[in-house]
Amino acid sequence: MSTSIRPRTMKDRGGWLCMPLCENVPEGKPGWKKMSCPNCGKLCWERPEDAGIVRISKLDGVCCTLCALEKVAERCSK
Ligand SMILES: [Zn+2]
């Protein structure tokens, strides 16, 4: 069985989904839910459309904007 050729799909994306911080967006939008960032614990907004993106693109996880920036910097420095 050959597994050498695999079509690239949206699943190849990976990465982190960043959620807007409540400090940056105090009002939020209808349907947004407050949750704390699993990484740093800051309050941020979980948007209903993000849940679908996480499932479709097999993201590594979700975190606030600040943590996402840190993670990108970490990845680039390696
Ligand atoms: Zn965070």
Tab-separated table of N, CA, C and O and ligand atoms in Angstrom:
chain	number	residue	atom	x	y	z
A	1	MET	N	0.844	-1.205	0.000
A	1	MET	CA	0.000	0.000	0.000
A	1	MET	C	0.871	1.243	0.000
A	1	MET	O	1.758	1.378	0.832
A	2	SER	N	0.673	2.069	-0.994
A	2	SER	CA	1.500	3.270	-1.075
A	2	SER	C	0.864	4.433	-0.321
A	2	SER	O	-0.310	4.726	-0.491
A	3	THR	N	1.671	5.037	0.514
A	3	THR	CA	1.166	6.205	1.232
A	3	THR	C	1.999	7.432	0.890
A	3	THR	O	1.996	8.413	1.589
A	4	SER	N	2.784	7.320	-0.196
A	4	SER	CA	3.706	8.415	-0.503
A	4	SER	C	2.989	9.646	-1.052
A	4	SER	O	3.454	10.756	-0.889
A	5	ILE	N	1.878	9.424	-1.706
A	5	ILE	CA	1.172	10.582	-2.254
A	5	ILE	C	-0.070	10.857	-1.422
A	5	ILE	O	-0.984	10.028	-1.354
A	6	ARG	N	-0.040	11.965	-0.761
A	6	ARG	CA	-1.222	12.338	0.015
A	6	ARG	C	-1.659	13.722	-0.404
A	6	ARG	O	-0.843	14.642	-0.420
A	7	PRO	N	-2.921	13.864	-0.734
A	7	PRO	CA	-3.385	15.197	-1.101
A	7	PRO	C	-3.323	16.136	0.094
A	7	PRO	O	-3.584	15.729	1.234
A	8	ARG	N	-2.906	17.347	-0.165
A	8	ARG	CA	-2.900	18.333	0.921
A	8	ARG	C	-4.320	18.860	1.110
A	8	ARG	O	-5.010	19.141	0.143
A	9	THR	N	-4.701	18.915	2.347
A	9	THR	CA	-6.048	19.396	2.623
A	9	THR	C	-5.970	20.515	3.641
A	9	THR	O	-4.882	20.874	4.089
A	10	MET	N	-7.104	20.997	4.012
A	10	MET	CA	-7.146	22.048	5.032
A	10	MET	C	-6.575	21.543	6.354
A	10	MET	O	-6.164	22.310	7.202
A	11	LYS	N	-6.537	20.211	6.507
A	11	LYS	CA	-6.035	19.644	7.756
A	11	LYS	C	-4.550	19.915	7.955
A	11	LYS	O	-4.028	19.764	9.043
A	12	ASP	N	-3.872	20.277	6.874
A	12	ASP	CA	-2.440	20.527	6.971
A	12	ASP	C	-2.111	21.850	7.651
A	12	ASP	O	-0.961	22.124	7.932
A	13	ARG	N	-3.084	22.643	7.864
A	13	ARG	CA	-2.801	23.998	8.352
A	13	ARG	C	-2.235	24.025	9.769
A	13	ARG	O	-1.178	24.562	10.004
A	14	GLY	N	-2.950	23.433	10.685
A	14	GLY	CA	-2.479	23.463	12.062
A	14	GLY	C	-2.346	24.883	12.601
A	14	GLY	O	-2.906	25.811	12.055
A	15	GLY	N	-1.572	25.030	13.644
A	15	GLY	CA	-1.331	26.353	14.205
A	15	GLY	C	-2.288	26.689	15.335
A	15	GLY	O	-2.977	25.818	15.860
A	16	TRP	N	-2.316	27.940	15.654
A	16	TRP	CA	-3.132	28.381	16.784
A	16	TRP	C	-4.180	29.356	16.333
A	16	TRP	O	-3.940	30.176	15.451
A	17	LEU	N	-5.323	29.248	16.957
A	17	LEU	CA	-6.383	30.197	16.689
A	17	LEU	C	-6.357	31.228	17.800
A	17	LEU	O	-6.355	30.859	18.975
A	18	CYS	N	-6.271	32.495	17.435
A	18	CYS	CA	-6.244	33.472	18.528
A	18	CYS	C	-7.591	34.117	18.735
A	18	CYS	O	-8.315	34.425	17.806
A	19	MET	N	-7.903	34.290	19.994
A	19	MET	CA	-9.165	34.893	20.383
A	19	MET	C	-8.887	36.307	20.849
A	19	MET	O	-7.870	36.557	21.488
A	20	PRO	N	-9.783	37.229	20.505
A	20	PRO	CA	-9.579	38.611	20.947
A	20	PRO	C	-9.651	38.714	22.471
A	20	PRO	O	-10.480	38.056	23.102
A	21	LEU	N	-8.778	39.523	23.031
A	21	LEU	CA	-8.779	39.712	24.487
A	21	LEU	C	-9.919	40.622	24.900
A	21	LEU	O	-10.207	41.608	24.229
A	22	CYS	N	-10.533	40.313	26.037
A	22	CYS	CA	-11.598	41.179	26.550
A	22	CYS	C	-11.068	42.579	26.853
A	22	CYS	O	-11.798	43.551	26.741
A	23	GLU	N	-9.777	42.672	27.229
A	23	GLU	CA	-9.241	44.019	27.501
A	23	GLU	C	-9.205	44.848	26.230
A	23	GLU	O	-9.352	46.058	26.280
A	24	ASN	N	-8.997	44.200	25.084
A	24	ASN	CA	-8.935	44.939	23.824
A	24	ASN	C	-10.319	45.196	23.248
A	24	ASN	O	-10.530	46.170	22.558
A	25	VAL	N	-11.237	44.258	23.495
A	25	VAL	CA	-12.590	44.362	22.938
A	25	VAL	C	-13.590	44.193	24.078
A	25	VAL	O	-14.147	43.120	24.266
A	26	PRO	N	-13.782	45.252	24.868
A	26	PRO	CA	-14.608	45.105	26.082
A	26	PRO	C	-16.061	44.746	25.804
A	26	PRO	O	-16.701	44.084	26.621
A	27	GLU	N	-16.589	45.165	24.671
A	27	GLU	CA	-18.013	44.948	24.391
A	27	GLU	C	-18.300	43.584	23.778
A	27	GLU	O	-19.329	42.995	24.022
A	28	GLY	N	-17.428	43.095	22.936
A	28	GLY	CA	-17.684	41.827	22.260
A	28	GLY	C	-18.795	41.957	21.232
A	28	GLY	O	-19.212	43.058	20.888
A	29	LYS	N	-19.266	40.836	20.746
A	29	LYS	CA	-20.328	40.824	19.735
A	29	LYS	C	-21.380	39.820	20.182
A	29	LYS	O	-21.077	38.929	20.982
A	30	PRO	N	-22.614	39.931	19.647
A	30	PRO	CA	-23.630	38.949	20.020
A	30	PRO	C	-23.144	37.531	19.711
A	30	PRO	O	-22.573	37.297	18.648
A	31	GLY	N	-23.342	36.630	20.642
A	31	GLY	CA	-22.936	35.239	20.415
A	31	GLY	C	-21.544	34.928	20.944
A	31	GLY	O	-21.183	33.776	21.109
A	32	TRP	N	-20.736	35.957	21.207
A	32	TRP	CA	-19.404	35.716	21.754
A	32	TRP	C	-19.522	35.310	23.206
A	32	TRP	O	-20.379	35.803	23.946
A	33	LYS	N	-18.658	34.395	23.620
A	33	LYS	CA	-18.677	33.943	25.009
A	33	LYS	C	-17.339	34.248	25.649
A	33	LYS	O	-16.294	34.016	25.051
A	34	LYS	N	-17.388	34.720	26.890
A	34	LYS	CA	-16.147	34.968	27.597
A	34	LYS	C	-15.550	33.654	28.074
A	34	LYS	O	-16.249	32.803	28.600
A	35	MET	N	-14.265	33.472	27.853
A	35	MET	CA	-13.586	32.322	28.431
A	35	MET	C	-12.172	32.744	28.775
A	35	MET	O	-11.681	33.759	28.291
A	36	SER	N	-11.532	31.984	29.644
A	36	SER	CA	-10.167	32.370	29.944
A	36	SER	C	-9.220	31.591	29.054
A	36	SER	O	-9.442	30.422	28.747
A	37	CYS	N	-8.172	32.251	28.646
A	37	CYS	CA	-7.177	31.644	27.780
A	37	CYS	C	-6.586	30.423	28.481
A	37	CYS	O	-6.184	30.508	29.629
A	38	PRO	N	-6.569	29.268	27.799
A	38	PRO	CA	-6.044	28.047	28.436
A	38	PRO	C	-4.553	28.159	28.742
A	38	PRO	O	-4.016	27.376	29.520
A	39	ASN	N	-3.910	29.117	28.145
A	39	ASN	CA	-2.468	29.256	28.292
A	39	ASN	C	-2.099	30.232	29.409
A	39	ASN	O	-1.286	29.917	30.266
A	40	CYS	N	-2.698	31.426	29.409
A	40	CYS	CA	-2.298	32.445	30.392
A	40	CYS	C	-3.436	32.820	31.334
A	40	CYS	O	-3.215	33.489	32.334
A	41	GLY	N	-4.657	32.388	31.036
A	41	GLY	CA	-5.767	32.655	31.950
A	41	GLY	C	-6.436	33.998	31.783
A	41	GLY	O	-7.379	34.314	32.502
A	42	LYS	N	-5.969	34.809	30.849
A	42	LYS	CA	-6.617	36.096	30.621
A	42	LYS	C	-7.991	35.866	30.013
A	42	LYS	O	-8.192	34.931	29.240
A	43	LEU	N	-8.909	36.769	30.318
A	43	LEU	CA	-10.251	36.645	29.743
A	43	LEU	C	-10.237	37.044	28.281
A	43	LEU	O	-9.702	38.076	27.908
A	44	CYS	N	-10.809	36.202	27.449
A	44	CYS	CA	-10.905	36.549	26.037
A	44	CYS	C	-12.230	36.044	25.495
A	44	CYS	O	-13.000	35.401	26.206
A	45	TRP	N	-12.486	36.359	24.243
A	45	TRP	CA	-13.772	36.034	23.621
A	45	TRP	C	-13.674	34.802	22.759
A	45	TRP	O	-12.824	34.728	21.868
A	46	GLU	N	-14.580	33.867	23.004
A	46	GLU	CA	-14.701	32.720	22.124
A	46	GLU	C	-15.814	33.027	21.140
A	46	GLU	O	-16.945	33.273	21.545
A	47	ARG	N	-15.482	33.017	19.854
A	47	ARG	CA	-16.481	33.336	18.845
A	47	ARG	C	-17.081	32.045	18.302
A	47	ARG	O	-16.346	31.083	18.080
A	48	PRO	N	-18.390	32.020	18.079
A	48	PRO	CA	-19.037	30.769	17.659
A	48	PRO	C	-18.423	30.205	16.385
A	48	PRO	O	-18.286	28.995	16.239
A	49	GLU	N	-18.009	31.065	15.456
A	49	GLU	CA	-17.457	30.569	14.184
A	49	GLU	C	-16.093	29.919	14.393
A	49	GLU	O	-15.659	29.096	13.602
A	50	ASP	N	-15.402	30.266	15.465
A	50	ASP	CA	-14.076	29.697	15.708
A	50	ASP	C	-14.126	28.211	16.027
A	50	ASP	O	-13.216	27.464	15.683
A	51	ALA	N	-15.185	27.777	16.668
A	51	ALA	CA	-15.292	26.363	17.034
A	51	ALA	C	-15.224	25.486	15.792
A	51	ALA	O	-14.562	24.455	15.780
A	52	GLY	N	-15.881	25.907	14.713
A	52	GLY	CA	-15.854	25.169	13.459
A	52	GLY	C	-14.464	25.159	12.853
A	52	GLY	O	-14.008	24.141	12.343
A	53	ILE	N	-13.767	26.280	12.915
A	53	ILE	CA	-12.426	26.373	12.338
A	53	ILE	C	-11.483	25.415	13.043
A	53	ILE	O	-10.679	24.741	12.414
A	54	VAL	N	-11.592	25.327	14.358
A	54	VAL	CA	-10.722	24.435	15.110
A	54	VAL	C	-10.909	23.006	14.647
A	54	VAL	O	-9.953	22.262	14.448
A	55	ARG	N	-12.145	22.605	14.428
A	55	ARG	CA	-12.433	21.238	14.010
A	55	ARG	C	-11.934	20.980	12.582
A	55	ARG	O	-11.309	19.980	12.302
A	56	ILE	N	-12.206	21.917	11.686
A	56	ILE	CA	-11.874	21.712	10.272
A	56	ILE	C	-10.369	21.706	10.043
A	56	ILE	O	-9.838	20.868	9.345
A	57	SER	N	-9.668	22.650	10.623
A	57	SER	CA	-8.258	22.783	10.254
A	57	SER	C	-7.319	22.148	11.270
A	57	SER	O	-6.115	22.364	11.210
A	58	LYS	N	-7.863	21.351	12.209
A	58	LYS	CA	-7.016	20.622	13.150
A	58	LYS	C	-5.974	21.530	13.800
A	58	LYS	O	-4.775	21.267	13.721
A	59	LEU	N	-6.447	22.576	14.384
A	59	LEU	CA	-5.528	23.511	15.027
A	59	LEU	C	-4.911	22.882	16.271
A	59	LEU	O	-5.469	21.958	16.855
A	60	ASP	N	-3.759	23.404	16.653
A	60	ASP	CA	-3.108	22.926	17.868
A	60	ASP	C	-3.903	23.330	19.102
A	60	ASP	O	-3.829	22.698	20.136
A	61	GLY	N	-4.648	24.400	18.978
A	61	GLY	CA	-5.428	24.834	20.117
A	61	GLY	C	-5.847	26.278	19.948
A	61	GLY	O	-5.592	26.889	18.914
A	62	VAL	N	-6.488	26.782	20.971
A	62	VAL	CA	-6.880	28.182	20.940
A	62	VAL	C	-6.210	28.904	22.088
A	62	VAL	O	-5.890	28.319	23.117
A	63	CYS	N	-5.972	30.157	21.914
A	63	CYS	CA	-5.392	30.965	22.975
A	63	CYS	C	-5.674	32.418	22.653
A	63	CYS	O	-6.193	32.726	21.592
A	64	CYS	N	-5.342	33.286	23.579
A	64	CYS	CA	-5.590	34.700	23.348
A	64	CYS	C	-4.578	35.248	22.344
A	64	CYS	O	-3.589	34.597	22.005
A	65	THR	N	-4.849	36.452	21.888
A	65	THR	CA	-3.989	37.070	20.877
A	65	THR	C	-2.538	37.145	21.344
A	65	THR	O	-1.618	36.870	20.587
A	66	LEU	N	-2.339	37.510	22.599
A	66	LEU	CA	-0.974	37.660	23.114
A	66	LEU	C	-0.219	36.339	23.072
A	66	LEU	O	0.922	36.281	22.637
A	67	CYS	N	-0.875	35.268	23.526
A	67	CYS	CA	-0.215	33.964	23.535
A	67	CYS	C	0.059	33.496	22.111
A	67	CYS	O	1.080	32.877	21.847
A	68	ALA	N	-0.853	33.798	21.197
A	68	ALA	CA	-0.655	33.392	19.810
A	68	ALA	C	0.605	34.054	19.267
A	68	ALA	O	1.421	33.414	18.603
A	69	LEU	N	0.788	35.311	19.581
A	69	LEU	CA	1.980	36.019	19.112
A	69	LEU	C	3.234	35.377	19.697
A	69	LEU	O	4.231	35.189	19.007
A	70	GLU	N	3.168	35.022	20.967
A	70	GLU	CA	4.310	34.378	21.611
A	70	GLU	C	4.628	33.050	20.946
A	70	GLU	O	5.783	32.707	20.725
A	71	LYS	N	3.574	32.296	20.647
A	71	LYS	CA	3.784	30.968	20.061
A	71	LYS	C	4.390	31.074	18.668
A	71	LYS	O	5.247	30.282	18.284
A	72	VAL	N	3.928	32.061	17.910
A	72	VAL	CA	4.484	32.260	16.570
A	72	VAL	C	5.948	32.631	16.685
A	72	VAL	O	6.802	32.109	15.974
A	73	ALA	N	6.281	33.482	17.630
A	73	ALA	CA	7.673	33.901	17.820
A	73	ALA	C	8.535	32.709	18.213
A	73	ALA	O	9.646	32.540	17.719
A	74	GLU	N	8.008	31.853	19.092
A	74	GLU	CA	8.723	30.653	19.521
A	74	GLU	C	9.038	29.755	18.329
A	74	GLU	O	10.131	29.267	18.165
A	75	ARG	N	8.008	29.571	17.512
A	75	ARG	CA	8.131	28.665	16.375
A	75	ARG	C	9.171	29.197	15.386
A	75	ARG	O	9.934	28.473	14.795
A	76	CYS	N	9.170	30.524	15.200
A	76	CYS	CA	10.073	31.116	14.217
A	76	CYS	C	11.519	31.076	14.718
A	76	CYS	O	12.442	31.093	13.938
A	77	SER	N	11.715	31.068	16.019
A	77	SER	CA	13.077	31.139	16.547
A	77	SER	C	13.744	29.755	16.564
A	77	SER	O	14.915	29.642	16.854
A	78	LYS	N	12.943	28.730	16.273
A	78	LYS	CA	13.530	27.390	16.299
A	78	LYS	C	14.143	27.007	14.950
A	78	LYS	O	13.701	27.527	13.934
B	1	ZN	ZN	-3.234	33.834	26.619
